[in-house]
Amino acid sequence: MRYLLLSLAMLAACNPTREKTDTSHYEVISEKCFVLREKHSTADSAVNAGRDSIIRYLQQNNFPARYVQKDSLMFRRANAMQVEIVLPPPQDAWESNTIIVFDPQKNPLFVNLRKGTSQIQQYISGQ
């Protein structure tokens, strides 16, 4: 009897359909890409220069752009882990130009536009 209960407990714990996340409020991302907000501010030339430089670098490294409509994102990794991110309303030009890089083998990377491409080089190389 004890083995029967133990095996039922194991089956219940390993059931992948037990926990289904409602993704209707999220924009689900499971492919290699970089994410940009659909509406961004173009008022600050320093922000635009940094943003454009990073976008060019990502595109050269085969990361396609994905413009998101929602502020609630769910990144699905290759190992079935999910990372949920809710972007707050932008307070300035830097925040409205947020870039998030995602590789399904890794966690998402929030790009700091002030740091340039070195952070992305580390992300791509896996360091």
GROMACS .gro file of C-alpha atoms in nm:
model
  127
    1MET     CA    1   0.000   0.000   0.000
    2ARG     CA    2   0.283   0.237   0.088
    3TYR     CA    3   0.446   0.179  -0.252
    4LEU     CA    4   0.120   0.247  -0.428
    5LEU     CA    5   0.082   0.583  -0.250
    6LEU     CA    6   0.447   0.669  -0.318
    7SER     CA    7   0.411   0.591  -0.689
    8LEU     CA    8   0.089   0.797  -0.712
    9ALA     CA    9   0.267   1.088  -0.545
   10MET     CA   10   0.555   1.058  -0.792
   11LEU     CA   11   0.318   1.055  -1.089
   12ALA     CA   12   0.133   1.359  -0.961
   13ALA     CA   13   0.462   1.546  -0.907
   14CYS     CA   14   0.586   1.467  -1.259
   15ASN     CA   15   0.264   1.556  -1.437
   16PRO     CA   16   0.353   1.839  -1.680
   17THR     CA   17  -0.011   1.933  -1.735
   18ARG     CA   18  -0.073   1.995  -1.366
   19GLU     CA   19   0.040   2.355  -1.377
   20LYS     CA   20  -0.068   2.541  -1.686
   21THR     CA   21   0.017   2.907  -1.690
   22ASP     CA   22  -0.248   3.133  -1.833
   23THR     CA   23  -0.057   3.318  -2.102
   24SER     CA   24  -0.345   3.531  -2.231
   25HIS     CA   25  -0.206   3.838  -2.052
   26TYR     CA   26   0.151   3.776  -2.167
   27GLU     CA   27   0.336   3.810  -2.491
   28VAL     CA   28   0.507   3.471  -2.510
   29ILE     CA   29   0.859   3.462  -2.652
   30SER     CA   30   1.037   3.133  -2.710
   31GLU     CA   31   1.271   3.208  -3.000
   32LYS     CA   32   1.610   3.375  -3.021
   33CYS     CA   33   1.542   3.747  -3.063
   34PHE     CA   34   1.565   4.088  -2.906
   35VAL     CA   35   1.259   4.265  -2.778
   36LEU     CA   36   1.175   4.632  -2.828
   37ARG     CA   37   0.872   4.828  -2.715
   38GLU     CA   38   0.636   4.912  -2.999
   39LYS     CA   39   0.621   5.276  -2.895
   40HIS     CA   40   0.950   5.437  -2.809
   41SER     CA   41   1.058   5.791  -2.754
   42THR     CA   42   1.289   5.944  -3.012
   43ALA     CA   43   1.349   6.269  -2.826
   44ASP     CA   44   1.703   6.201  -2.700
   45SER     CA   45   1.978   6.170  -2.963
   46ALA     CA   46   2.219   5.998  -2.718
   47VAL     CA   47   1.959   5.731  -2.651
   48ASN     CA   48   1.890   5.687  -3.022
   49ALA     CA   49   2.260   5.651  -3.105
   50GLY     CA   50   2.314   5.389  -2.835
   51ARG     CA   51   1.996   5.205  -2.928
   52ASP     CA   52   2.076   5.200  -3.300
   53SER     CA   53   2.430   5.076  -3.236
   54ILE     CA   54   2.307   4.789  -3.018
   55ILE     CA   55   2.032   4.698  -3.266
   56ARG     CA   56   2.285   4.679  -3.552
   57TYR     CA   57   2.515   4.461  -3.342
   58LEU     CA   58   2.233   4.222  -3.248
   59GLN     CA   59   2.116   4.193  -3.609
   60GLN     CA   60   2.472   4.117  -3.721
   61ASN     CA   61   2.472   3.832  -3.467
   62ASN     CA   62   2.148   3.684  -3.606
   63PHE     CA   63   1.909   3.813  -3.340
   64PRO     CA   64   1.589   3.926  -3.515
   65ALA     CA   65   1.392   4.219  -3.374
   66ARG     CA   66   1.056   4.161  -3.212
   67TYR     CA   67   0.832   4.453  -3.127
   68VAL     CA   68   0.602   4.379  -2.835
   69GLN     CA   69   0.256   4.521  -2.783
   70LYS     CA   70   0.211   4.416  -2.421
   71ASP     CA   71   0.416   4.509  -2.115
   72SER     CA   72   0.379   4.158  -1.969
   73LEU     CA   73   0.628   3.919  -2.126
   74MET     CA   74   0.691   3.550  -2.074
   75PHE     CA   75   1.019   3.407  -2.196
   76ARG     CA   76   1.017   3.029  -2.243
   77ARG     CA   77   1.357   2.868  -2.227
   78ALA     CA   78   1.455   2.548  -2.409
   79ASN     CA   79   1.461   2.358  -2.077
   80ALA     CA   80   1.088   2.445  -2.021
   81MET     CA   81   1.165   2.709  -1.756
   82GLN     CA   82   0.963   3.030  -1.788
   83VAL     CA   83   1.073   3.381  -1.698
   84GLU     CA   84   0.794   3.632  -1.650
   85ILE     CA   85   0.872   4.002  -1.683
   86VAL     CA   86   0.637   4.295  -1.644
   87LEU     CA   87   0.777   4.616  -1.788
   88PRO     CA   88   0.677   4.926  -1.591
   89PRO     CA   89   0.549   5.229  -1.778
   90PRO     CA   90   0.852   5.421  -1.909
   91GLN     CA   91   0.955   5.725  -1.707
   92ASP     CA   92   1.211   5.863  -1.952
   93ALA     CA   93   1.363   5.811  -2.298
   94TRP     CA   94   1.605   5.546  -2.167
   95GLU     CA   95   1.322   5.331  -2.031
   96SER     CA   96   1.101   5.371  -2.336
   97ASN     CA   97   1.386   5.233  -2.550
   98THR     CA   98   1.430   4.917  -2.342
   99ILE     CA   99   1.595   4.626  -2.522
  100ILE     CA  100   1.577   4.270  -2.389
  101VAL     CA  101   1.791   4.004  -2.557
  102PHE     CA  102   1.673   3.645  -2.539
  103ASP     CA  103   1.834   3.316  -2.632
  104PRO     CA  104   1.623   3.009  -2.540
  105GLN     CA  105   1.932   2.848  -2.388
  106LYS     CA  106   1.979   3.139  -2.144
  107ASN     CA  107   1.789   3.383  -1.926
  108PRO     CA  108   1.680   3.714  -2.083
  109LEU     CA  109   1.928   4.002  -2.072
  110PHE     CA  110   1.816   4.359  -2.005
  111VAL     CA  111   2.048   4.574  -2.214
  112ASN     CA  112   2.189   4.885  -2.053
  113LEU     CA  113   2.202   5.131  -2.343
  114ARG     CA  114   2.479   5.326  -2.171
  115LYS     CA  115   2.717   5.025  -2.167
  116GLY     CA  116   2.729   4.955  -2.538
  117THR     CA  117   2.780   4.615  -2.696
  118SER     CA  118   3.026   4.461  -2.446
  119GLN     CA  119   2.745   4.321  -2.231
  120ILE     CA  120   2.590   4.157  -2.536
  121GLN     CA  121   2.925   4.007  -2.640
  122GLN     CA  122   2.945   3.841  -2.298
  123TYR     CA  123   2.586   3.717  -2.327
  124ILE     CA  124   2.641   3.567  -2.672
  125SER     CA  125   2.971   3.404  -2.578
  126GLY     CA  126   2.818   3.260  -2.262
  127GLN     CA  127   3.057   3.416  -2.010
   0.00000   0.00000   0.00000
